[in-house]
Short mmCIF file of C-alpha atoms and ligand atoms in Angstrom, two decimals:
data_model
loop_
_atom_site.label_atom_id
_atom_site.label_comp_id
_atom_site.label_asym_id
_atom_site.label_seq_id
_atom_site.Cartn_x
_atom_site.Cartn_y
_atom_site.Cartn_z
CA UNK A 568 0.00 0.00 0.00
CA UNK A 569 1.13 3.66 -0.65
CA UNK A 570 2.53 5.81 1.97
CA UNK A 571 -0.05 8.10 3.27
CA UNK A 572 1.05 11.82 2.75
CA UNK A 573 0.04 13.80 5.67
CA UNK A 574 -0.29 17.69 6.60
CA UNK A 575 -0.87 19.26 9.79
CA UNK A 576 -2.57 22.46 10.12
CA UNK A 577 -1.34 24.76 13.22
CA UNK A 578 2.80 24.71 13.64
CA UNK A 579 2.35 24.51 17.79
CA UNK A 580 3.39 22.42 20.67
CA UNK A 581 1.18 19.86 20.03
CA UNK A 582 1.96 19.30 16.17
CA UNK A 583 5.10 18.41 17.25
CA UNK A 584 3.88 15.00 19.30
CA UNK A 585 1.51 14.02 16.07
CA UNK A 586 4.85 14.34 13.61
CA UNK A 587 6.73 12.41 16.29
CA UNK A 588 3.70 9.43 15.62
CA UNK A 589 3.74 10.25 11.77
CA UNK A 590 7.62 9.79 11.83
CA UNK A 591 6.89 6.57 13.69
CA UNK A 592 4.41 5.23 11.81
CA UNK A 593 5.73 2.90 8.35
CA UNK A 594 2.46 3.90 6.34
CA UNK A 595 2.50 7.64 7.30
CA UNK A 596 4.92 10.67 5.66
CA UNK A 597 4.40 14.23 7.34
CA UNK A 598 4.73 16.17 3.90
CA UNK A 599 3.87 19.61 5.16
CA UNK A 600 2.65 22.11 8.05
CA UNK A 601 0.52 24.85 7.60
CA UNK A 602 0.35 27.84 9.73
CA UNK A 603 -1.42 31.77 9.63
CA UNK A 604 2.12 32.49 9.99
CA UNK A 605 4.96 31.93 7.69
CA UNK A 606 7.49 32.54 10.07
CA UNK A 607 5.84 30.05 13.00
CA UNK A 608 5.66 27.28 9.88
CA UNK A 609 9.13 28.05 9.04
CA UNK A 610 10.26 27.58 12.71
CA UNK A 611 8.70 25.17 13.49
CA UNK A 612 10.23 23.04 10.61
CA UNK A 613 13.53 23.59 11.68
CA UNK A 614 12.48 20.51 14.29
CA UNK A 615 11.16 18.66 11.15
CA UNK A 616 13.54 19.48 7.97
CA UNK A 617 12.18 16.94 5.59
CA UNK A 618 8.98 18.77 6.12
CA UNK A 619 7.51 21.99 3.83
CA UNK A 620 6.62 25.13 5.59
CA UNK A 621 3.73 26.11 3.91
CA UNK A 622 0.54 28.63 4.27
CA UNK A 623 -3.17 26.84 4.73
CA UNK A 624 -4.31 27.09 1.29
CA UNK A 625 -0.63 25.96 -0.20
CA UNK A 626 -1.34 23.15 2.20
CA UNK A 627 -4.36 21.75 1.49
CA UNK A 628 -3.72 22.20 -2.47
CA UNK A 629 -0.73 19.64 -2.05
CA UNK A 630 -2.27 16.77 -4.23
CA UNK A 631 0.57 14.56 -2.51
CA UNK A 632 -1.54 15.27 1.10
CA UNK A 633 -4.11 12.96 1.91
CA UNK A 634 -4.91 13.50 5.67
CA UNK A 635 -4.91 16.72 7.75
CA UNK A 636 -4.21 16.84 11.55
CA UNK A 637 -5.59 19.78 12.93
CA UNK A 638 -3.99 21.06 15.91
CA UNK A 639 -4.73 24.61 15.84
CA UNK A 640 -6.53 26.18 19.62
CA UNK A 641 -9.81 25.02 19.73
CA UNK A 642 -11.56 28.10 18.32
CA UNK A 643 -10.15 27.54 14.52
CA UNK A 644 -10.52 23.67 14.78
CA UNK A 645 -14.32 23.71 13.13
CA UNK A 646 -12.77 26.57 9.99
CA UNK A 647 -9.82 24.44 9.44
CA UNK A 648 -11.52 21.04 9.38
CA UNK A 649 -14.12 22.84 7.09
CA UNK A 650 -11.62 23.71 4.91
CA UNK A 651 -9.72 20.46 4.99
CA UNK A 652 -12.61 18.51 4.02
CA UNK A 653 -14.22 20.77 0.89
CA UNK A 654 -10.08 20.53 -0.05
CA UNK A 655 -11.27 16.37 -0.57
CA UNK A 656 -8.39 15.60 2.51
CA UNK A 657 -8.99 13.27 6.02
CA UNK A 658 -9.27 14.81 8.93
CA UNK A 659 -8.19 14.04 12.11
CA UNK A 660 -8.83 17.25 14.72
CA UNK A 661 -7.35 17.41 18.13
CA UNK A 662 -9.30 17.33 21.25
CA UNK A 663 -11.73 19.07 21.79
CA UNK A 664 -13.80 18.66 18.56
CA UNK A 665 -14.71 22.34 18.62
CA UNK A 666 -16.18 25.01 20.52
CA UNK A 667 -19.68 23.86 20.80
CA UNK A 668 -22.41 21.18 19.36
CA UNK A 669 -23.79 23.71 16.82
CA UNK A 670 -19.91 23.59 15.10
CA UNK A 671 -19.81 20.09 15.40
CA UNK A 672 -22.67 19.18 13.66
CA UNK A 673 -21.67 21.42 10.50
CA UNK A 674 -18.53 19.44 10.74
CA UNK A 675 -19.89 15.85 11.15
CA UNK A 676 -22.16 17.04 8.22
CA UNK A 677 -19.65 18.14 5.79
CA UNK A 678 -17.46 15.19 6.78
CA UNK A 679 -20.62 12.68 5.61
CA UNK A 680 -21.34 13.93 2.47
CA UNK A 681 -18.12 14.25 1.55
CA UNK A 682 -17.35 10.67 2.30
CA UNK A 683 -14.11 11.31 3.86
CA UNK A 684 -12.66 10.37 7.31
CA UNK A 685 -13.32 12.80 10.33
CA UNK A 686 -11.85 11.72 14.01
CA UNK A 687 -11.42 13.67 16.91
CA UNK A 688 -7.98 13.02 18.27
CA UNK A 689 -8.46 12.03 22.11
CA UNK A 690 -5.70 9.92 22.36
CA UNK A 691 -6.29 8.24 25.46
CA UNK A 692 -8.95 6.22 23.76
CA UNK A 693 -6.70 4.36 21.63
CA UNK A 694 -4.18 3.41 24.15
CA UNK A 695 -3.76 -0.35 25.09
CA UNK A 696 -3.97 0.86 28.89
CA UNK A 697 -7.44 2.02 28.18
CA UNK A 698 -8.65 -0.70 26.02
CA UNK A 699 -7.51 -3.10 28.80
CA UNK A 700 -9.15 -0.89 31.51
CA UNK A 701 -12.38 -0.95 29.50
CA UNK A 702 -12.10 -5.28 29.03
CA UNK A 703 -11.39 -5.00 32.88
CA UNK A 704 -14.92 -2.98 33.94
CA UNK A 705 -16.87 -5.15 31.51
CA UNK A 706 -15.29 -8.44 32.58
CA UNK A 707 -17.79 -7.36 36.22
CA UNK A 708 -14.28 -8.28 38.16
CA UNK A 709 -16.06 -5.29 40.40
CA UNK A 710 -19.26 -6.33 40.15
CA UNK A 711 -21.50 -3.15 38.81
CA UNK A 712 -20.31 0.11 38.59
CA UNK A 713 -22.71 2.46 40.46
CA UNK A 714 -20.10 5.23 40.99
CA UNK A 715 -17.26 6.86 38.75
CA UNK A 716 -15.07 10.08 40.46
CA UNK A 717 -12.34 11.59 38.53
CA UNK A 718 -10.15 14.66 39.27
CA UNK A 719 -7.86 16.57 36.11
CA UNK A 720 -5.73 18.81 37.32
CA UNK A 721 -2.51 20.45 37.20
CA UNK A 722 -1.43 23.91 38.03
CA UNK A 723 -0.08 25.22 34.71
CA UNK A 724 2.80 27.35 34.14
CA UNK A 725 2.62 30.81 32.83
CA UNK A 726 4.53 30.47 29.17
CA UNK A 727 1.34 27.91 28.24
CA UNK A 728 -1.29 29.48 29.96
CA UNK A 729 -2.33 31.73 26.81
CA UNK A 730 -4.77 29.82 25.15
CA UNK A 731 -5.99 28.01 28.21
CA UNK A 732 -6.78 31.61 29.90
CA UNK A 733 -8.39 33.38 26.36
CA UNK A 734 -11.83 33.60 26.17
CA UNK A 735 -10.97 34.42 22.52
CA UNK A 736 -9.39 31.37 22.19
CA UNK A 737 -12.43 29.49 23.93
CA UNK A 738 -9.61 28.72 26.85
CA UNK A 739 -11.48 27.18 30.01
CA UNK A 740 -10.48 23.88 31.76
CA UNK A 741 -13.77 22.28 30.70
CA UNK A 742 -13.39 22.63 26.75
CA UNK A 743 -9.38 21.69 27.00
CA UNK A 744 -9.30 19.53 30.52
CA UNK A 745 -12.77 18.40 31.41
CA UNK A 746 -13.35 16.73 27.59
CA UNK A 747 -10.62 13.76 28.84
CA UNK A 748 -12.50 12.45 31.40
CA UNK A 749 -15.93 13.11 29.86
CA UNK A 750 -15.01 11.29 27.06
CA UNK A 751 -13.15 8.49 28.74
CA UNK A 752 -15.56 7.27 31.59
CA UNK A 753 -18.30 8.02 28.32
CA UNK A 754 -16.06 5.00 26.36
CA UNK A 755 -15.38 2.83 29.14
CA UNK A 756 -19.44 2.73 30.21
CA UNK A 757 -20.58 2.87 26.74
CA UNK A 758 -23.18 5.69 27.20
CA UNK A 759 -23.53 9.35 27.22
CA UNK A 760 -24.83 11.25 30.35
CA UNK A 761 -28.46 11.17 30.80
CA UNK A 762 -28.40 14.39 33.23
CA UNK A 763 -25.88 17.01 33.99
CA UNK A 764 -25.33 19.40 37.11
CA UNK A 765 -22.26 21.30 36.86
CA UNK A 766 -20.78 24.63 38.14
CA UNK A 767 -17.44 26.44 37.71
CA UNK A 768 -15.00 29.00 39.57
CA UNK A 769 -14.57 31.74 36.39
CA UNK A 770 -10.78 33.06 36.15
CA UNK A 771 -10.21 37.29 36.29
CA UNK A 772 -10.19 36.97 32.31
CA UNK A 773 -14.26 35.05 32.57
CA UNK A 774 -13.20 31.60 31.50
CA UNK A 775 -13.78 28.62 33.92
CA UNK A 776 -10.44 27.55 35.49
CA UNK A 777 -12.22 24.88 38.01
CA UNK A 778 -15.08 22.76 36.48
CA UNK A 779 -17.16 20.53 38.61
CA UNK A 780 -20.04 18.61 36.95
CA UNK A 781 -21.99 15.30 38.82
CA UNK A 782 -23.10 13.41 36.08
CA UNK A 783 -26.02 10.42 35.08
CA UNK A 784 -25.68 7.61 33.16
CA UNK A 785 -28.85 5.68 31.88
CA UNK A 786 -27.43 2.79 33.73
CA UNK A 787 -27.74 4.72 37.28
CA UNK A 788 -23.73 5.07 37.68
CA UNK A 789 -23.01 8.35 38.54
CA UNK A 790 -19.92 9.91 37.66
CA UNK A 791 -18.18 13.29 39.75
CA UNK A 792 -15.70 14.98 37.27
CA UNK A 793 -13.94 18.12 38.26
CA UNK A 794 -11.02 19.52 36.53
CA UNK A 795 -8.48 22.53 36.32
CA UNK A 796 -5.20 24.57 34.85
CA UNK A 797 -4.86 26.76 37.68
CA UNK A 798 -4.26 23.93 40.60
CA UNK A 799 -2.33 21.00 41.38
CA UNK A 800 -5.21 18.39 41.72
CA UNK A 801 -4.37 14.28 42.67
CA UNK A 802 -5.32 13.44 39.00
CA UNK A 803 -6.82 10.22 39.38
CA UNK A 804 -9.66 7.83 38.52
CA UNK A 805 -11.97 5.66 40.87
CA UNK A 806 -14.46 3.27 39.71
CA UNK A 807 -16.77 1.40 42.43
CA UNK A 808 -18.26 -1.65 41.83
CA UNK A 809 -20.77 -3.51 44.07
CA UNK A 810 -17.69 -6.23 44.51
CA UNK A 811 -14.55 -3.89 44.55
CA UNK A 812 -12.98 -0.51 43.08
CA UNK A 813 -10.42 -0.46 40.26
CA UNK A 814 -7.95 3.05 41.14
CA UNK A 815 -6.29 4.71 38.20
CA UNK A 816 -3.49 6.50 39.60
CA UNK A 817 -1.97 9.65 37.10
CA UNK A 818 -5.19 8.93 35.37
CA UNK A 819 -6.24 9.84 32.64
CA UNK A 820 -2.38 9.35 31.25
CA UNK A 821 -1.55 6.68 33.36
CA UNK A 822 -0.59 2.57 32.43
CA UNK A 823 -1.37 1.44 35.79
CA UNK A 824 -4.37 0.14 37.66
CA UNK A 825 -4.86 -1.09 41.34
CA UNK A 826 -8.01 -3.65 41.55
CA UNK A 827 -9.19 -3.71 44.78
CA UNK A 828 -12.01 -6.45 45.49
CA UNK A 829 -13.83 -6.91 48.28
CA UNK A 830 -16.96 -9.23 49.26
CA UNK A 831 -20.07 -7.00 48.37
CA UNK A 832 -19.22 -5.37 52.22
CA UNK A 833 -16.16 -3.71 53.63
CA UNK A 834 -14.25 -7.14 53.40
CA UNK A 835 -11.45 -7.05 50.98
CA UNK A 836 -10.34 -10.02 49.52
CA UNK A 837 -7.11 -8.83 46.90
CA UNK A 838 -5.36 -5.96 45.77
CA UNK A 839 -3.91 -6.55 42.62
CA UNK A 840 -1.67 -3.99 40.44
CA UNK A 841 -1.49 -4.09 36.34
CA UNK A 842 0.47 -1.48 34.56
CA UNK A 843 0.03 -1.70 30.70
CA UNK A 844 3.09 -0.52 28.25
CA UNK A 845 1.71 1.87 25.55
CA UNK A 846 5.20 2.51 24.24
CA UNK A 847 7.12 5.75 23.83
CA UNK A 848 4.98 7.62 22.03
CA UNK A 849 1.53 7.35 22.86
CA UNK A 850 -0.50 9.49 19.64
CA UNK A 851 0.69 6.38 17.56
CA UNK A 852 -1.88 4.31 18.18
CA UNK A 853 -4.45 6.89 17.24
CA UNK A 854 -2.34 7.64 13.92
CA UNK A 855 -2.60 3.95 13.44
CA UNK A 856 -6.34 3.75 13.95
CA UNK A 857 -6.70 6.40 11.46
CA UNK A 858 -4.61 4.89 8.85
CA UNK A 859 -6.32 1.84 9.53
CA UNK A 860 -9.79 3.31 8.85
CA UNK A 861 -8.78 5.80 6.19
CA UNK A 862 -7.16 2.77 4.16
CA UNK A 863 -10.70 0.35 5.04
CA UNK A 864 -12.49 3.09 3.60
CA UNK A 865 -14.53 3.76 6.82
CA UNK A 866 -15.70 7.58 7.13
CA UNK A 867 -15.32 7.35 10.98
CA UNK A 868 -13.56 5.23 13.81
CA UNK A 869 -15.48 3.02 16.16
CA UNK A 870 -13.46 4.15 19.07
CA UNK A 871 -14.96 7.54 18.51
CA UNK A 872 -17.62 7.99 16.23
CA UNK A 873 -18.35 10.98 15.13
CA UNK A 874 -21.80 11.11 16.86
CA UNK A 875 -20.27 10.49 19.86
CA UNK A 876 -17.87 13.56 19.58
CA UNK A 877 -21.20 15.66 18.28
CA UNK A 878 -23.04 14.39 21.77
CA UNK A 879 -20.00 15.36 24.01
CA UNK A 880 -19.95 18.70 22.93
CA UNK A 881 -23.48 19.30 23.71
CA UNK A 882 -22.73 18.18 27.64
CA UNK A 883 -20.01 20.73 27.97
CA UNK A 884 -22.23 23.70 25.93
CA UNK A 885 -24.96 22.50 28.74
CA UNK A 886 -22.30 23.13 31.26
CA UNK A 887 -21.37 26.64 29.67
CA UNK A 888 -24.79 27.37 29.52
CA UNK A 889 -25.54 27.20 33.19
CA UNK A 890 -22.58 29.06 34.30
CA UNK A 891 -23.46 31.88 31.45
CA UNK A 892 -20.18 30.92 29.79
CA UNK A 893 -20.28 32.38 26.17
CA UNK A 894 -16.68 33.41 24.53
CA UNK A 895 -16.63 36.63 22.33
CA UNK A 896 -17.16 34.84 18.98
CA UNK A 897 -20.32 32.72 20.09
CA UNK A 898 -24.35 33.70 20.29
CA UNK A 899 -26.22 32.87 23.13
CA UNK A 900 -27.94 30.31 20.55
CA UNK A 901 -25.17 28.69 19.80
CA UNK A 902 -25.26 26.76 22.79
CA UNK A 903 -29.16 26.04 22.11
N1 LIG B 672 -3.77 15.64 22.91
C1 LIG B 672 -3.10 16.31 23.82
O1 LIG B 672 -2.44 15.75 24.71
C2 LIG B 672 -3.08 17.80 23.73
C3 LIG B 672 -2.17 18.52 24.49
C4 LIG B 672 -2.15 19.89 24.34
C5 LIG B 672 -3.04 20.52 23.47
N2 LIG B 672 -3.94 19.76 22.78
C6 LIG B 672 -4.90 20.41 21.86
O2 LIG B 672 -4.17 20.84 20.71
C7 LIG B 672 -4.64 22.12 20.27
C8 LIG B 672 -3.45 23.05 20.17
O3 LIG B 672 -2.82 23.16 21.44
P1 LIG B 672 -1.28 23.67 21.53
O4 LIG B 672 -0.91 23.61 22.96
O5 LIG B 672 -0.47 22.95 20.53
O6 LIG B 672 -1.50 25.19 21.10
P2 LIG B 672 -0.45 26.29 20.69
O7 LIG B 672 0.89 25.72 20.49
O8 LIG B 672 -0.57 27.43 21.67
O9 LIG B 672 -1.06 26.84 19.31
C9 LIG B 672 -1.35 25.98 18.23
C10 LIG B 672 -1.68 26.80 17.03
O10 LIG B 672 -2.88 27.53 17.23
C11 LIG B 672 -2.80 28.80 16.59
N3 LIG B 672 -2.75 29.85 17.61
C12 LIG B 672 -2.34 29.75 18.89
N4 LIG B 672 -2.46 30.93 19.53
C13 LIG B 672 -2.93 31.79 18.61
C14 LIG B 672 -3.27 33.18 18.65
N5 LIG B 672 -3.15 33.91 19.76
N6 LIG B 672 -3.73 33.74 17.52
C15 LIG B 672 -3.88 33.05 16.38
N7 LIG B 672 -3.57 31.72 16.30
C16 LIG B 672 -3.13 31.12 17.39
C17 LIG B 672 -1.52 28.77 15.78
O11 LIG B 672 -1.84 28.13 14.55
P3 LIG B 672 -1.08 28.46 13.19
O12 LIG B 672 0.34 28.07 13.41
O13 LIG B 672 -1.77 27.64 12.20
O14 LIG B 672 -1.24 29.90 12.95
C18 LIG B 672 -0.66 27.86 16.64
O15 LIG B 672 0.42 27.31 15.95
C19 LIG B 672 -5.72 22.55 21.25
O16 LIG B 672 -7.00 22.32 20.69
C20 LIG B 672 -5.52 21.64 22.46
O17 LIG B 672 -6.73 21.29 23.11
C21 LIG B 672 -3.96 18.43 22.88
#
């Protein structure tokens, strides 16, 4: 099979990790990165020499491009992934999907009847840690899951804190922190959130820099999710079972879970630790997935279908909504 010409569109920090994977990856070339700036495309290369610096357009007119990574902030993802697909490329769009549900369903729409791949890039999803945590919850080794808690949080330095803290950049820990574990414990129960009560502490610039949110699953399980750039939180996950809790230490980047099981009352019977190698670079296995899709013809992965990245959006635009949460760009009926 032919080697997969790729292009990534936004020449930041994260681009970097993605042409690490593309480098990696046997089917994949990175061909070219496209930036609003010349100059940041230029240095940016200097990391990458076999790769063109190139403007958007000059970019997505590269016949010898097949797939686009977006990894622009979160506020150009929808226009570039817009653009990528009317250009006839694949997309693959970092995390989140967009700004808001009303974005992502123009997306997911263009993306159909275009026939061409669309993925959002949450690469925790694809990781053999997390496909063996979600075989582990299913397998009932805790019995039933009635209760999820997860804490996200890390206390952010000042040189990245730009985008996070920009309302014009739709910063906020929900839209760049909160979507891991909303999207995680989402996958690993196989359902979407039935109800949502949420609330937020707002930074001196108006975006959220704590967000809280108590979440219901159509199973019952409830699921406590708080996260934040502006403090050192335990970042960890805890799943309780009627039979035992499985603890996810450095979650949601961590290899390692402790299952604890117990006899249905405070007995425990075991504790047993499992730590899962996802080699060095851990966006491979979502480049892979792609490639794997892209070259089976399918429009979307089943590790995140595009629905499901459609229906997460709307949870955090009902969180926005409730803490009157609107950046600069946006309507109030955007989050309708
Ligand atoms: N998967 C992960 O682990 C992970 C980690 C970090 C971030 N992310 C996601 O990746 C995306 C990019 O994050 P990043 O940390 O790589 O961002 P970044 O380096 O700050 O910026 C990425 C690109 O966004 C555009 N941009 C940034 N600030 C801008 C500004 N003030 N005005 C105009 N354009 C601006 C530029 O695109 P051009 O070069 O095209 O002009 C820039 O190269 C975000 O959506 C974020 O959620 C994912």
């Amino acid at each position: 099979m032919a080697v997969m010409g790729w292009g990534i569109m936004g020449a930041g920090l994260i681009a970097q990790e993605m042409a690490r994977a593309i480098a990696l990856c046997s089917e994949t070339e990175l061909r070219g990165v496209g930036s609003q700036s010349l100059k940041r495309a230029q240095d940016w290369v200097q990391k990458f020499p076999d790769v063109d610096a190139l403007s958007y357009n000059e970019l997505l007119n590269r016949k010898d491009i097949q797939a686009v990574y977006v990894a622009t902030t979160h506020n150009f993802h929808k226009d570039c992934v817009l653009a990528a697909l009317k250009a006839g490329k694949h997309v693959v769009v970092e995390k989140p999907f967009c700004v808001n549900q009303k974005e992502a369903r123009e997306m997911a729409e263009l993306a159909r009847q275009s026939h061409l791949f669309l993925m959002e890039a949450l690469w925790v999803r694809f990781l053999p840690s997390h496909q063996k945590l979600k075989s582990i919850l299913a397998s009932g080794v805790i019995g039933e899951i009635h209760q999820v808690s997860a804490v996200f949080g890390k206390f952010v330095e000042e040189c990245y804190r730009p985008r996070l803290i920009d309302p014009s950049l739709a910063g906020g820990a929900t839209l760049d922190l909160f979507c891991y574990p909303l999207s995680i414990i989402s996958h690993l129960l196989d359902a979407l959130p039935l109800r949502v009560v949420s609330d937020c502490r707002k930074s001196k610039t108006g975006v959220d820099e704590i967000s809280n949110a108590i979440l219901r699953y159509p199973s019952g399980v409830l699921a406590q999710v708080s996260a934040s750039y502006d403090l050192r939180m335990e970042s960890r996950m805890m799943f309780y079972g009627t039979l035992g809790h499985i603890e996810c230490p450095e979650a949601p980047f961590g290899k390692t879970f402790i299952i604890h099981k117990h006899d249905g009352t405070n007995h425990v019977i075991s504790q047993e630790s499992l730590t899962v190698d996802d080699g060095s670079v851990g966006f491979l296995h979502q480049l892979q997935e792609a490639v794997r899709c892209i070259q089976s013809g399918l429009m979307e992965s089943p590790i995140i279908p595009v629905a499901e990245s459609v229906a997460l959006m709307g949870v955090m635009d009902g969180m926005r909504r409730e803490w009157g949460l609107l950046y600069p760009f946006e309507k109030a009926s955007d989050l309708e």
